[in-house]
Coordinates of C-alpha atoms in Angstrom, one line a residue:
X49 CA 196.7 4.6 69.3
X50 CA 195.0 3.4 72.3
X51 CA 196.1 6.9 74.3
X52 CA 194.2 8.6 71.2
X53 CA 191.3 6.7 71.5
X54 CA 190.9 7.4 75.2
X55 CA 191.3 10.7 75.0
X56 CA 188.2 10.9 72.4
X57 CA 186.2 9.3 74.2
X58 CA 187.3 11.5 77.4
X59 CA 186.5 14.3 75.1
X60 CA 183.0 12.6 74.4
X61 CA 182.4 12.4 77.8
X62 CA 183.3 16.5 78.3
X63 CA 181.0 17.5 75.6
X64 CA 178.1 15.1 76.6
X65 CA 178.7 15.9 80.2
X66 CA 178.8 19.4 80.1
X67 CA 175.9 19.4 77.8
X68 CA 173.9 17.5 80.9
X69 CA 175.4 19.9 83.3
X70 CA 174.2 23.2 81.4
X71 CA 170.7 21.5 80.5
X72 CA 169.9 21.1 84.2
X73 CA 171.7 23.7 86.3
X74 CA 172.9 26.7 84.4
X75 CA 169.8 28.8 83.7
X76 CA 167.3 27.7 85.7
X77 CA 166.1 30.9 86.5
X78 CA 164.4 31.1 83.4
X79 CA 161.9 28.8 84.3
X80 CA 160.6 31.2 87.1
X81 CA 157.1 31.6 85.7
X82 CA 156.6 27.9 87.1
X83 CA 158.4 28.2 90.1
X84 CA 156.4 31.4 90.4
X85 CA 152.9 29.4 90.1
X86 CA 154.2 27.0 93.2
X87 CA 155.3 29.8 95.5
X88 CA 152.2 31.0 95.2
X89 CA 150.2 28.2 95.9
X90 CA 152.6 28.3 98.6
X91 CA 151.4 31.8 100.2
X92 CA 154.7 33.6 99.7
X93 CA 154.4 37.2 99.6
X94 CA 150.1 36.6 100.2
X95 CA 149.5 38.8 102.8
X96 CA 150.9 41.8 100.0
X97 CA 147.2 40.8 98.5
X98 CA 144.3 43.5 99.1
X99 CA 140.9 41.9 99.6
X100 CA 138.9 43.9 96.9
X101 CA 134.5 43.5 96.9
X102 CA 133.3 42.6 93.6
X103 CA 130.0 44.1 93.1
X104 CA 128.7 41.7 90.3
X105 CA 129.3 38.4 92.1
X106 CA 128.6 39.8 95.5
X107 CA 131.7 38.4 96.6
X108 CA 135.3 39.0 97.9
X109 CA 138.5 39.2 95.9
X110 CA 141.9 39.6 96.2
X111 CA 144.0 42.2 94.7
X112 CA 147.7 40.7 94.5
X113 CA 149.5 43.4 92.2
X114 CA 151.9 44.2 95.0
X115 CA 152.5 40.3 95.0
X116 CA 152.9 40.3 91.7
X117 CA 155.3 43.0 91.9
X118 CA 157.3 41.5 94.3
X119 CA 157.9 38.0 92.2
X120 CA 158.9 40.5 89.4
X121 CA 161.4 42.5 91.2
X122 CA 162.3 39.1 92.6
X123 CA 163.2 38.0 88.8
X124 CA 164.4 41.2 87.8
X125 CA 167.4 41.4 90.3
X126 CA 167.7 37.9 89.7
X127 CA 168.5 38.3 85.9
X128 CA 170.4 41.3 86.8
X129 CA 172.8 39.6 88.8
X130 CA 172.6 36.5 86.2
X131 CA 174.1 39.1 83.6
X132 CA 176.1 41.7 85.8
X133 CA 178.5 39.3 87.4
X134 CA 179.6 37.7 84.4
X135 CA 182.1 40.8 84.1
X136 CA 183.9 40.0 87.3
X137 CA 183.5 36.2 86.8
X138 CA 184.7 36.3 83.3
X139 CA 187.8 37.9 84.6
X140 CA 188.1 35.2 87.5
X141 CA 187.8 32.9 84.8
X142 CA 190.3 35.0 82.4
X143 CA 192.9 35.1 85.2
X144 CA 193.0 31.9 87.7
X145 CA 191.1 29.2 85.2
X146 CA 188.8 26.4 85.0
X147 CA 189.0 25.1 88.3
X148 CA 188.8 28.0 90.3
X149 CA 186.0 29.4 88.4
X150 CA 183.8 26.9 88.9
X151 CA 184.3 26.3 92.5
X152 CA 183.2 29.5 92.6
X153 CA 180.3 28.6 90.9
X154 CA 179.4 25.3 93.0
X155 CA 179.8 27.7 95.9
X156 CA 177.1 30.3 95.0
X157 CA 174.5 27.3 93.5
X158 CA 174.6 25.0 96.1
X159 CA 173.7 28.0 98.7
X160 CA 171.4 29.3 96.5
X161 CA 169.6 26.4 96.5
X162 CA 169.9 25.6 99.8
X163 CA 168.5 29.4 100.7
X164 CA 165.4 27.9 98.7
X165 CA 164.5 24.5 100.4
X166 CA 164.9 26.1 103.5
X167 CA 162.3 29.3 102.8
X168 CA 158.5 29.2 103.6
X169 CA 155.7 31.9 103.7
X170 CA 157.3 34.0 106.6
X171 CA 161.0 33.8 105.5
X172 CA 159.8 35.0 101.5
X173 CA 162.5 37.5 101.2
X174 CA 165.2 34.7 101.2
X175 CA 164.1 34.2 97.8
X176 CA 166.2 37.8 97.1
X177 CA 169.5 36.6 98.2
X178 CA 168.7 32.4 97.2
X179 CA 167.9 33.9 93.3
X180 CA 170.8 35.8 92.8
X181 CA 173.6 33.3 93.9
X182 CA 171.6 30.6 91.3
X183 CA 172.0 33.6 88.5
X184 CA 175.9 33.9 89.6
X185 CA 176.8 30.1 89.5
X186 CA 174.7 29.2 86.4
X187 CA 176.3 31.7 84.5
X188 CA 179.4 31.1 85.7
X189 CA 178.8 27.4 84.5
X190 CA 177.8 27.9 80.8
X191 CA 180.8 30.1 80.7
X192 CA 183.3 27.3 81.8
X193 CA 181.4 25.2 79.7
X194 CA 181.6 26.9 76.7
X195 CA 185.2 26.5 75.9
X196 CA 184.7 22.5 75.2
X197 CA 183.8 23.8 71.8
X198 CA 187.4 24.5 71.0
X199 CA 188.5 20.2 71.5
X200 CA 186.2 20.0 68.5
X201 CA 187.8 22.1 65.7
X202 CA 185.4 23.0 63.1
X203 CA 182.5 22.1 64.8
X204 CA 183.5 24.6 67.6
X205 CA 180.4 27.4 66.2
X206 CA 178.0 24.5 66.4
X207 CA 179.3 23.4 70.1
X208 CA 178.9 26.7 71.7
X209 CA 175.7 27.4 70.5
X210 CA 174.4 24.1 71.4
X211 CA 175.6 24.6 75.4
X212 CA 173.6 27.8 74.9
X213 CA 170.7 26.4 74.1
X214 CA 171.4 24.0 76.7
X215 CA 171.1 26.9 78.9
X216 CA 168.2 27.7 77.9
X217 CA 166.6 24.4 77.8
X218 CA 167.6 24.2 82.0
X219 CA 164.5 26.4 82.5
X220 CA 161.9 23.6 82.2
X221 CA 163.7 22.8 85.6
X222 CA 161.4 24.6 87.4
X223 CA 158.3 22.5 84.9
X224 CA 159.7 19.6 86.5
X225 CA 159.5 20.8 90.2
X226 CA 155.9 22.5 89.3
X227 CA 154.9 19.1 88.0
X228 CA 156.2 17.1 91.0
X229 CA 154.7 19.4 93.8
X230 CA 151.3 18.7 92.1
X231 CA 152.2 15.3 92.7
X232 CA 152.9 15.7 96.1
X233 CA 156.5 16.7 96.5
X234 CA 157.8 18.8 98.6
X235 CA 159.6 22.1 97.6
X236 CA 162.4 21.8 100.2
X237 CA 162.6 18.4 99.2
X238 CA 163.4 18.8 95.7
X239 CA 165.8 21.6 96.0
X240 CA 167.6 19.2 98.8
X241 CA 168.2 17.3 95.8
X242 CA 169.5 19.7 93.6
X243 CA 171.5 21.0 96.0
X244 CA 173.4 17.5 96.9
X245 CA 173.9 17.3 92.7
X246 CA 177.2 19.7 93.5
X247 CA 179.2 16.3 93.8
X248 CA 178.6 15.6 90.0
X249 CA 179.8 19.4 89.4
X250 CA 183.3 18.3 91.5
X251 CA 183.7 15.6 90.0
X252 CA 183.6 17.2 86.5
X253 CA 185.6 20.1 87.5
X254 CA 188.7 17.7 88.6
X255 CA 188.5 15.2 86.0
X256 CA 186.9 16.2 83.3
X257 CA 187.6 19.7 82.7
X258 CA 191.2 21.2 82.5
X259 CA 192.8 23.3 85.4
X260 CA 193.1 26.4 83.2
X261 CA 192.0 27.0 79.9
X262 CA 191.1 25.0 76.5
X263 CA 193.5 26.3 73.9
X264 CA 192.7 27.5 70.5
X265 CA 193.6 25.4 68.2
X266 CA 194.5 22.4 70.1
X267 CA 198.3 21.7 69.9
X268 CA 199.2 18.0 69.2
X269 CA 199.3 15.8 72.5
X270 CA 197.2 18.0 74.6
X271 CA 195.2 16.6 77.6
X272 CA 193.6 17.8 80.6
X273 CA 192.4 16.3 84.4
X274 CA 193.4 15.3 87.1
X275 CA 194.3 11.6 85.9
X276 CA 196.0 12.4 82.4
X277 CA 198.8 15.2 83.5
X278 CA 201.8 12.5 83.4
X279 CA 200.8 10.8 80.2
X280 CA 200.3 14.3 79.0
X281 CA 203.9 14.6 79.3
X282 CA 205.1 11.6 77.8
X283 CA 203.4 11.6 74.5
X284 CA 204.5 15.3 74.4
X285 CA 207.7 14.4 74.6
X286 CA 206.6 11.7 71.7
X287 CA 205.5 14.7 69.4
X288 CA 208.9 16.9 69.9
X289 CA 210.7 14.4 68.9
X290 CA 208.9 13.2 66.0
X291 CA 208.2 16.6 64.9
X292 CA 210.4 19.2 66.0
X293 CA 209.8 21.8 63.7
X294 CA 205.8 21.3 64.5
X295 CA 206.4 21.2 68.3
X296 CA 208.6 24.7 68.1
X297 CA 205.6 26.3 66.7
X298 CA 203.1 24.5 69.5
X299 CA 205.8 26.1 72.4
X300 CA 204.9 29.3 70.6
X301 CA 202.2 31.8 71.7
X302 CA 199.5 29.2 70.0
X303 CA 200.0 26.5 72.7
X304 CA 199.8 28.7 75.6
X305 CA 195.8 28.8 77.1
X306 CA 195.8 32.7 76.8
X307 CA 196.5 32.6 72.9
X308 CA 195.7 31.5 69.5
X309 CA 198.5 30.5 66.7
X310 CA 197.4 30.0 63.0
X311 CA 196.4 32.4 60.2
X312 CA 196.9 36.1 60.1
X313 CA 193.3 37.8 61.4
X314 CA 193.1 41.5 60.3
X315 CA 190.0 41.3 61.8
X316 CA 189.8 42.7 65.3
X317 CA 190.0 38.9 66.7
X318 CA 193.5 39.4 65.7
X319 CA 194.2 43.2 64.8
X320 CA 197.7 43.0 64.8
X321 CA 198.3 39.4 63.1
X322 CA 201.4 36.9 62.8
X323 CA 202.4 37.0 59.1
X324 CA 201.6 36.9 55.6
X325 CA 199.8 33.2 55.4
X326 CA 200.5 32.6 51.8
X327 CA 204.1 33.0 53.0
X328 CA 206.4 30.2 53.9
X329 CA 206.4 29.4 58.4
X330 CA 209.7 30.5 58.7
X331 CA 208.7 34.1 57.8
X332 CA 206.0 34.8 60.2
X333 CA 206.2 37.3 63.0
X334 CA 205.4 36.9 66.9
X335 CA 201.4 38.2 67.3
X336 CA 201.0 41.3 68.8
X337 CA 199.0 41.6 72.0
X338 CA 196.0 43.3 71.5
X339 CA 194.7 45.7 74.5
X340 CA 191.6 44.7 76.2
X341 CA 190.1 48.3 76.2
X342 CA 191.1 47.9 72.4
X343 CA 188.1 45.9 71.5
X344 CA 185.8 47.3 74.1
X345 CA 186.4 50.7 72.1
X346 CA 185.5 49.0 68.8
X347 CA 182.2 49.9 66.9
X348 CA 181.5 46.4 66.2
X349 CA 181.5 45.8 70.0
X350 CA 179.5 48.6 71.0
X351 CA 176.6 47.9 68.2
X352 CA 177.1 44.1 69.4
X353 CA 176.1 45.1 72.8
X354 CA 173.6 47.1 71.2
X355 CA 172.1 44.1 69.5
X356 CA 172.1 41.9 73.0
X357 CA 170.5 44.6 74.8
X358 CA 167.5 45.7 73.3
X359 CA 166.6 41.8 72.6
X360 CA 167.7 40.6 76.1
X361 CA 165.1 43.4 77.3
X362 CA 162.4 41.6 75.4
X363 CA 163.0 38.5 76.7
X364 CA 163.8 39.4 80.5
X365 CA 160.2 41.3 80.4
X366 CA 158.2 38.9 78.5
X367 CA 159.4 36.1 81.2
X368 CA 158.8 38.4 84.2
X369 CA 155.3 39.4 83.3
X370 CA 154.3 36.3 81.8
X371 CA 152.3 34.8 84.8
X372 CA 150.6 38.1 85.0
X373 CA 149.2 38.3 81.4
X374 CA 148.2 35.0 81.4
X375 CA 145.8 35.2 84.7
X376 CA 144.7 38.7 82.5
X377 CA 144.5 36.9 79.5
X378 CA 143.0 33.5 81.0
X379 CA 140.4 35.5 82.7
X380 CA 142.0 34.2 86.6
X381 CA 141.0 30.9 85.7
X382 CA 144.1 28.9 87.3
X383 CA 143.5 25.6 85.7
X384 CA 144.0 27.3 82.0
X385 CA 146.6 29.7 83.4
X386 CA 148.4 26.4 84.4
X387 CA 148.1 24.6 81.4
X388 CA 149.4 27.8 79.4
X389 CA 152.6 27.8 81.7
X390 CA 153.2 24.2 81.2
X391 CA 153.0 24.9 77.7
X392 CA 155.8 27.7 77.9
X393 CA 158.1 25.4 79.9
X394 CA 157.6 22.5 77.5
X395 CA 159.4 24.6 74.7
X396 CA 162.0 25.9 76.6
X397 CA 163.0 22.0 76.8
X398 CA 163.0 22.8 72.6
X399 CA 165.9 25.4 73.0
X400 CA 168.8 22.6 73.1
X401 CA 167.5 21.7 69.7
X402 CA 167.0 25.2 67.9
X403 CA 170.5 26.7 69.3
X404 CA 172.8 24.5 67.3
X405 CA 171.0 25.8 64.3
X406 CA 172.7 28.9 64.7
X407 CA 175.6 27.5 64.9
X408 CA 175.1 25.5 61.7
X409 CA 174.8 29.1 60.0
X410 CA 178.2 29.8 61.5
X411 CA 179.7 27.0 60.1
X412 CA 178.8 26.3 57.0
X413 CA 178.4 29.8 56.3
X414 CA 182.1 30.3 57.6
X415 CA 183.2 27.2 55.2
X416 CA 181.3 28.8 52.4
X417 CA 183.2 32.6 52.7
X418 CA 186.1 30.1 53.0
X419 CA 186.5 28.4 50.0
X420 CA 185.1 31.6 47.9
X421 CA 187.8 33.5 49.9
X422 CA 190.2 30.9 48.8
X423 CA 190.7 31.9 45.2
X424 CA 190.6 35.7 46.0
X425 CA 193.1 35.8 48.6
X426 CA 190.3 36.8 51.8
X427 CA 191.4 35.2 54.9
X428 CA 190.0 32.7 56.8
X429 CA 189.8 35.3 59.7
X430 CA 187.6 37.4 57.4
X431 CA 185.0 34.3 56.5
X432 CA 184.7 33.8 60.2
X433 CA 183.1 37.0 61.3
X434 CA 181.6 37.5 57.5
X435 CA 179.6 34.3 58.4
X436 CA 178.5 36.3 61.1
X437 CA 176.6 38.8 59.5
X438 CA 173.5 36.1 58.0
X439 CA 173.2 34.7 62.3
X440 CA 172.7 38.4 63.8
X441 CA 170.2 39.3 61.0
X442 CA 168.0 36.1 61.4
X443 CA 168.1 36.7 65.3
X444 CA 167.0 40.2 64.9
X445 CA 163.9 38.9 62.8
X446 CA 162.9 36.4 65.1
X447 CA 162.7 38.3 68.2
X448 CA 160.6 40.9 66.0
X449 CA 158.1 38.3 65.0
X450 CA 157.9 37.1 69.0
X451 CA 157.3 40.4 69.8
X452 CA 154.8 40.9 67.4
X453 CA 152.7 37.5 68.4
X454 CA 153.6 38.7 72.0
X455 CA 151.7 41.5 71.5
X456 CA 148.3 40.3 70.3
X457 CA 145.8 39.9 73.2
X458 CA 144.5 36.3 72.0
X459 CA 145.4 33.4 74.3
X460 CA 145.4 30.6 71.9
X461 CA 148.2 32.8 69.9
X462 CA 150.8 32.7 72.8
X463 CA 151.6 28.9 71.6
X464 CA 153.0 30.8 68.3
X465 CA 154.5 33.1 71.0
X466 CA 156.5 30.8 73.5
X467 CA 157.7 28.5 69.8
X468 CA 159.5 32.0 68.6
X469 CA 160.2 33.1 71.9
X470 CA 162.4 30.3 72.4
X471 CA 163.7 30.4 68.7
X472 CA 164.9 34.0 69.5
X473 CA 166.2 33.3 72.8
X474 CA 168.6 30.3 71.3
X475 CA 169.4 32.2 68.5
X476 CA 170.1 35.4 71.2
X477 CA 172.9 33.7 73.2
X478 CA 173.9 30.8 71.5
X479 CA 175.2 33.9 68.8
X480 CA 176.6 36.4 71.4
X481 CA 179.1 34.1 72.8
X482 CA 180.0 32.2 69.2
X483 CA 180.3 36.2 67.9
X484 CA 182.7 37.3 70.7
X485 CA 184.8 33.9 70.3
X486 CA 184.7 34.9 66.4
X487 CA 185.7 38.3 66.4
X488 CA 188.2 39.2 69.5
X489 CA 190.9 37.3 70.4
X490 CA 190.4 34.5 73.1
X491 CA 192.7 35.4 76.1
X492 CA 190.1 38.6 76.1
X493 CA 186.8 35.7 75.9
X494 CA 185.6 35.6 79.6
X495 CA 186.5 39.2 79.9
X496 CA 184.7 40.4 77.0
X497 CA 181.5 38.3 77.5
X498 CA 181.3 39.0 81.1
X499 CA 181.3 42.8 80.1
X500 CA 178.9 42.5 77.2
X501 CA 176.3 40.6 79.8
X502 CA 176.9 43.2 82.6
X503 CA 176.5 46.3 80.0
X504 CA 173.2 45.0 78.8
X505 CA 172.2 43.9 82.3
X506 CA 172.1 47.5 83.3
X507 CA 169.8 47.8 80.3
X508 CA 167.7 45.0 81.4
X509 CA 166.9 47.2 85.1
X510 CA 164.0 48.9 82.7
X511 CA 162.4 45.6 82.7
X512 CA 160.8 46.7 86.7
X513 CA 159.8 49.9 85.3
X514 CA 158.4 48.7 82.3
X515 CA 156.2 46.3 84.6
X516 CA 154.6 49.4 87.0
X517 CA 154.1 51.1 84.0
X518 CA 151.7 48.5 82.6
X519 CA 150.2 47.6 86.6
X520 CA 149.8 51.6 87.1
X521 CA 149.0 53.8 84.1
X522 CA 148.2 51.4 81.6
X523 CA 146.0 49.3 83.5
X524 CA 147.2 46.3 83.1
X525 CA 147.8 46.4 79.3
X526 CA 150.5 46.0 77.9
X527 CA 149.8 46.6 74.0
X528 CA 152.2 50.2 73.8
X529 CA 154.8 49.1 75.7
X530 CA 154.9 46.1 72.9
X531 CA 154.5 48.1 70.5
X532 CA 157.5 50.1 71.6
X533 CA 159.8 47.6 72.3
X534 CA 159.1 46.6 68.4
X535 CA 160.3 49.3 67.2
X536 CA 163.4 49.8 70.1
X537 CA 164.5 46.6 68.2
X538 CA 165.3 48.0 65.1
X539 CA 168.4 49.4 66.7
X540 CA 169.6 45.8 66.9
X541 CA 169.5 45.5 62.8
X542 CA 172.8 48.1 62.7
X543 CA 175.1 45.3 64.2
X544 CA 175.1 42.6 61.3
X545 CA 175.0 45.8 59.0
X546 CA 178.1 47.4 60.6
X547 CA 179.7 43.9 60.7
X548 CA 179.0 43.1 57.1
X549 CA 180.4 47.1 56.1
X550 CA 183.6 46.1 58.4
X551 CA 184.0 43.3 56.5
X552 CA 183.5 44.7 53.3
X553 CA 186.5 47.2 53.8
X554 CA 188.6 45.0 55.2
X555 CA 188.5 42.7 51.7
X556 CA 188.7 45.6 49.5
X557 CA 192.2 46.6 51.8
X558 CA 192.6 43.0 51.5
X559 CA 192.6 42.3 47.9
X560 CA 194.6 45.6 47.2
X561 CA 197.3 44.2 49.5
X562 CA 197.3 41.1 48.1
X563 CA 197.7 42.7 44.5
X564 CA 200.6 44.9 45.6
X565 CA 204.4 44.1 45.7
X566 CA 204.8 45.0 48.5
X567 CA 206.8 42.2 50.5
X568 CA 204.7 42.3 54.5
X569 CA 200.9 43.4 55.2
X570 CA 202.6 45.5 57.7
X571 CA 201.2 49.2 56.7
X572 CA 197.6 46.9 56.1
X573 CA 197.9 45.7 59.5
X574 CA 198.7 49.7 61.1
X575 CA 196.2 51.0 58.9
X576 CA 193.1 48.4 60.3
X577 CA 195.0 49.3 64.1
X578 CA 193.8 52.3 63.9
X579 CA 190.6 52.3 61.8
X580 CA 189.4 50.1 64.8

C-alpha cells in the first residue's frame, strides 16, 4: 500500500510538473508579437527602415516594411522549423525514448536561448538560427510530455489536450519579458535565466519521466525513473505471482512501450486486431503489426492533415502579421498598439484552460458511444474515434468565426478576435495529437505526429508570401486574403465528415459480423485491411 501511494503521488508530480514545464518553455515562440515590440525598441533590424517626408505634418517618417518583413520571415522559419522537425524528432523519440529525446531537446533550447541574450542591434540575424533551435526543443518537449496522459487511463483525452493548451499558454512568456523590460530588465538578462532553467528540465528527464516509453494501458506494477527501477522489480515479481494468468498477458505485446493490449480495434488504430472481445482470453490471437506507411496512406490521415493545415495557416499568419495590423489599425500610435498586444498575450495565458475542453468532448463523448455501443455489439475502438467526429467539427467552426472577426477592420473587435483565436488554437492541437493517439496505433505516435506537423509546415511556408502580398499589392490590407483563407477552410470540414462515414461503415460491417455465425472476425478484419 505504501509503494502504491508513492507512486501516485510520483504520478501527480509527472502530470503537474510537466504541465509547468510545457506552460513555460514549449511554445514560446508564439508569443513573438511581444518579443517583437521589445526588439524593436531595441533597434534590431532599424537601419532596414526608409526615412519617408510626410507632406501634411511637414515632418520625417520612417518606412519599416522591410523591418517588418524581416521579424516575419524571422517567425515564419521559426514556425517552420517548430513543425518540420517534429518528423525526425518523433522518430528519435519513436526509436531511442524519453531520455534521449529530451536531451535533445534541452540541447537545442538552452542554445537557443543563449543565441538570444547574447544578440544586440548589430548581431540581429542571430535571431534566425536562436528561433529555430527554441521551435525544435519546445516541440520536442510537448511531445515527450504528452504521453503522461496514458498513467491516467480514462482521463488520458483530457491530459493530452490539457499539455496542449499548456503549449499554447507558454506564449505569454514573451508578455512576461515585454512587461519586465518596461520595468527595466534587461533582455540578456532574462533569457540568462531561462536558459539556466535547463537543470529543472534534467532533473525531470532522470527522475520523473521514464527512460523509454509510457505504455498503453499501464500493466500492473509499472514504474519509471531513475530511483524506482529495483522496487519496480520486486513488486513485479509480487504481481506474477499473485496473478499469473494476468502477468502472462502483461509479458505479452501490451506491456511492451511500443504496443497496446486490450480490445480488438478494426479501426485503423488497430487494423488488424487481437481477437473477438466477447470471446473468452484464451482465444485471442497475437496483434498484427501494422505498417507505418499503412496509416500514412489512409484517407482519414490525409483529410486529417488536411484539417491541421489549412487552420495551422490561419493561425501562423494571423500571429506573424499581428504587430503590423495593429500599428495599421491603431493608427502608429505605440501606446494603444501596446496595450492591444498585451491584450493578445493575456489570452494566450487562457489556452491552458480552454484545451482540456476538447478533451472533455473526447471523453465523455467516447464514454457515451461506449455504453450505446455496449448493447449493439460496436467496440470500444469504434466509440473512440466516433467521439472524434463532434471535436474536429467544433474546431473547424471556431477558427471560421476567428477568421471572420479577424477580418473586420475595427480595433475594439480584435478582443472578440484574440478570445476565439485562442479557442481555435487549443481546440487545433490539443485535438491533433488526442486524434492520432485515438486512431493509429501508438508505437507509430511520435512518428505519425512528427509527420502530420512537418506536412502541414510545408503548408504553412505560404504564410511569407501571403504577408508581401498584403505589404505589396494590396497595400497593406489584408481584407481578400481573409476572406480567402475563410473559404480555404472549408476544406478542413471533410475530415470529421470522412471520419464519421469511416465510422459508419465500419458498424454496419460490425453489427453484420456480430449477427453472423461465423466463429472469428477474421474475413472482417481482411476486408477493413484493405478498404484502408
Amino acid at each position: 500500500m505504501e509503494h502504491l501511494s508513492s507512486e501516485k503521488a510520483k504520478r501527480l508530480a509527472t502530470l503537474l510538473s510537466g504541465l509547468v514545464e510545457c506552460m513555460c518553455f514549449a511554445g514560446v515562440i508564439f508569443g513573438w508579437a511581444s518579443l517583437v515590440y521589445v526588439l524593436k525598441d531595441l533597434h534590431y533590424f532599424k537601419d532596414l527602415c526608409v526615412p519617408v517626408a510626410n507632406q501634411t505634418a511637414n515632418s520625417t517618417l520612417d518606412d519599416c516594411r522591410a523591418q517588418d518583413e524581416q521579424f516575419s520571415l524571422i517567425f515564419t522559419i521559426g514556425s517552420f522549423m517548430n513543425n518540420f522537425m517534429t518528423f525526425p524528432t518523433g522518430y528519435i523519440f519513436d526509436r531511442f525514448g524519453t531520455t534521449v529525446a529530451r536531451l535533445i531537446a534541452i540541447s537545442f533550447y538552452t542554445t537557443g536561448t543563449l543565441l538570444i541574450a547574447f544578440s544586440s542591434e548589430a548581431t540581429a540575424l542571430i535571431l534566425f538560427p536562436a528561433l529555430s533551435l527554441l521551435s525544435v526543443g519546445g516541440i520536442l518537449l510537448i511531445l515527450t510530455n504528452m504521453q503522461v496522459g496514458n498513467l491516467f487511463g480514462k482521463h488520458r483525452s483530457t491530459i493530452i489536450t490539457l499539455y496542449n493548451g499548456a503549449f499554447d499558454s507558454s506564449s505569454a512568456v514573451f508578455l512576461i519579458i515585454k512587461l519586465l523590460y518596461e520595468r527595466g530588465l534587461k533582455l540578456n538578462a532574462m533569457f540568462l535565466f531561462i536558459s539556466a532553467c535547463s537543470a529543472w528540465h534534467l532533473v525531470r528527464t532522470f527522475f520523473l519521466m521514464p527512460r523509454h516509453h509510457i505504455p498503453y494501458p499501464l500493466p500492473p506494477g509499472y514504474t519509471y525513473g531513475v530511483s524506482c527501477q529495483r522496487r519496480s522489480r520486486s513488486y513485479r515479481t509480487y504481481e506474477e505471482q499473485r496473478s499469473p494468468k494476468r502477468s502472462d498477458e502483461d509479458e505479452g505485446p501490451g506491456s511492451d512501450a511500443d504496443s497496446v493490449h486490450g480490445e480488438e480495434h478494426l479501426t485503423p488504430k488497430v487494423i488488424a486486431g487481437k481477437g473477438n472481445p466477447g470471446a473468452p482470453s484464451h482465444s485471442q490471437e497475437p496483434a498484427a503489426v501494422i505498417p507505418f506507411w499503412s496509416c500514412v496512406c489512409s484517407k482519414l490521415f490525409f483529410w486529417h492533415l488536411v484539417w491541421l493545415s489549412v487552420m495551422q495557416l490561419r493561425h501562423y499568419l494571423f500571429i506573424g502579421t499581428l504587430n503590423p495590423m495593429l500599428e495599421q489599425l491603431a493608427g502608429q500610435d505605440p501606446a494603444l498598439v501596446s496595450s492591444y498586444t498585451n491584450a493578445f498575450a493575456f489570452t494566450q495565458l487562457c489556452g491552458v484552460l480552454c484545451a482540456p475542453w476538447n478533451g472533455l468532448i473526447l471523453d465523455r463523448h467516447k464514454h457515451g458511444k461506449k455504453k450505446e455501443g455496449s448493447s449493439h455489439g460496436v467496440l470500444d475502438s469504434l466509440a473512440d474515434l466516433h467521439s472524434c467526429v463532434l471535436s474536429l467539427a467544433i474546431t473547424v467552426l471556431q477558427c471560421v468565426a476567428f477568421s471572420i472577426c479577424a477580418s473586420i477592420p475595427v480595433l475594439p473587435v480584435q478582443y472578440a478576435t484574440f478570445i476565439l483565436q485562442v479557442l481555435s488554437r487549443s481546440f487545433l492541437y490539443g485535438g491533433n495529437a488526442a486524434f492520432l493517439a485515438v486512431a493509429f496505433p501508438l508505437e507509430h505516435f511520435g512518428k505519425l505526429y512528427g509527420l502530420v506537423m512537418g506536412l502541414s509546415a510545408v503548408v504553412a511556408l505560404l504564410q511569407y508570401p501571403s504577408f508581401t502580398l498584403i505589404k505589396g499589392p494590396l497595400g497593406g490590407d489584408p481584407f481578400y486574403v481573409n476572406i480567402g483563407f475563410i473559404v480555404l477552410m472549408l476544406l478542413a470540414f471533410v475530415s470529421p465528415l470522412v471520419v464519421y462515414l469511416e465510422c459508419k461503415q465500419w458498424r454496419k460491417q460490425q453489427a453484420t459480423l456480430h449477427n453472423s455465425d461465423s466463429p472469428a472476425l477474421t474475413a472482417g478484419k481482411s476486408g477493413l485491411e484493405s478498404s484502408i
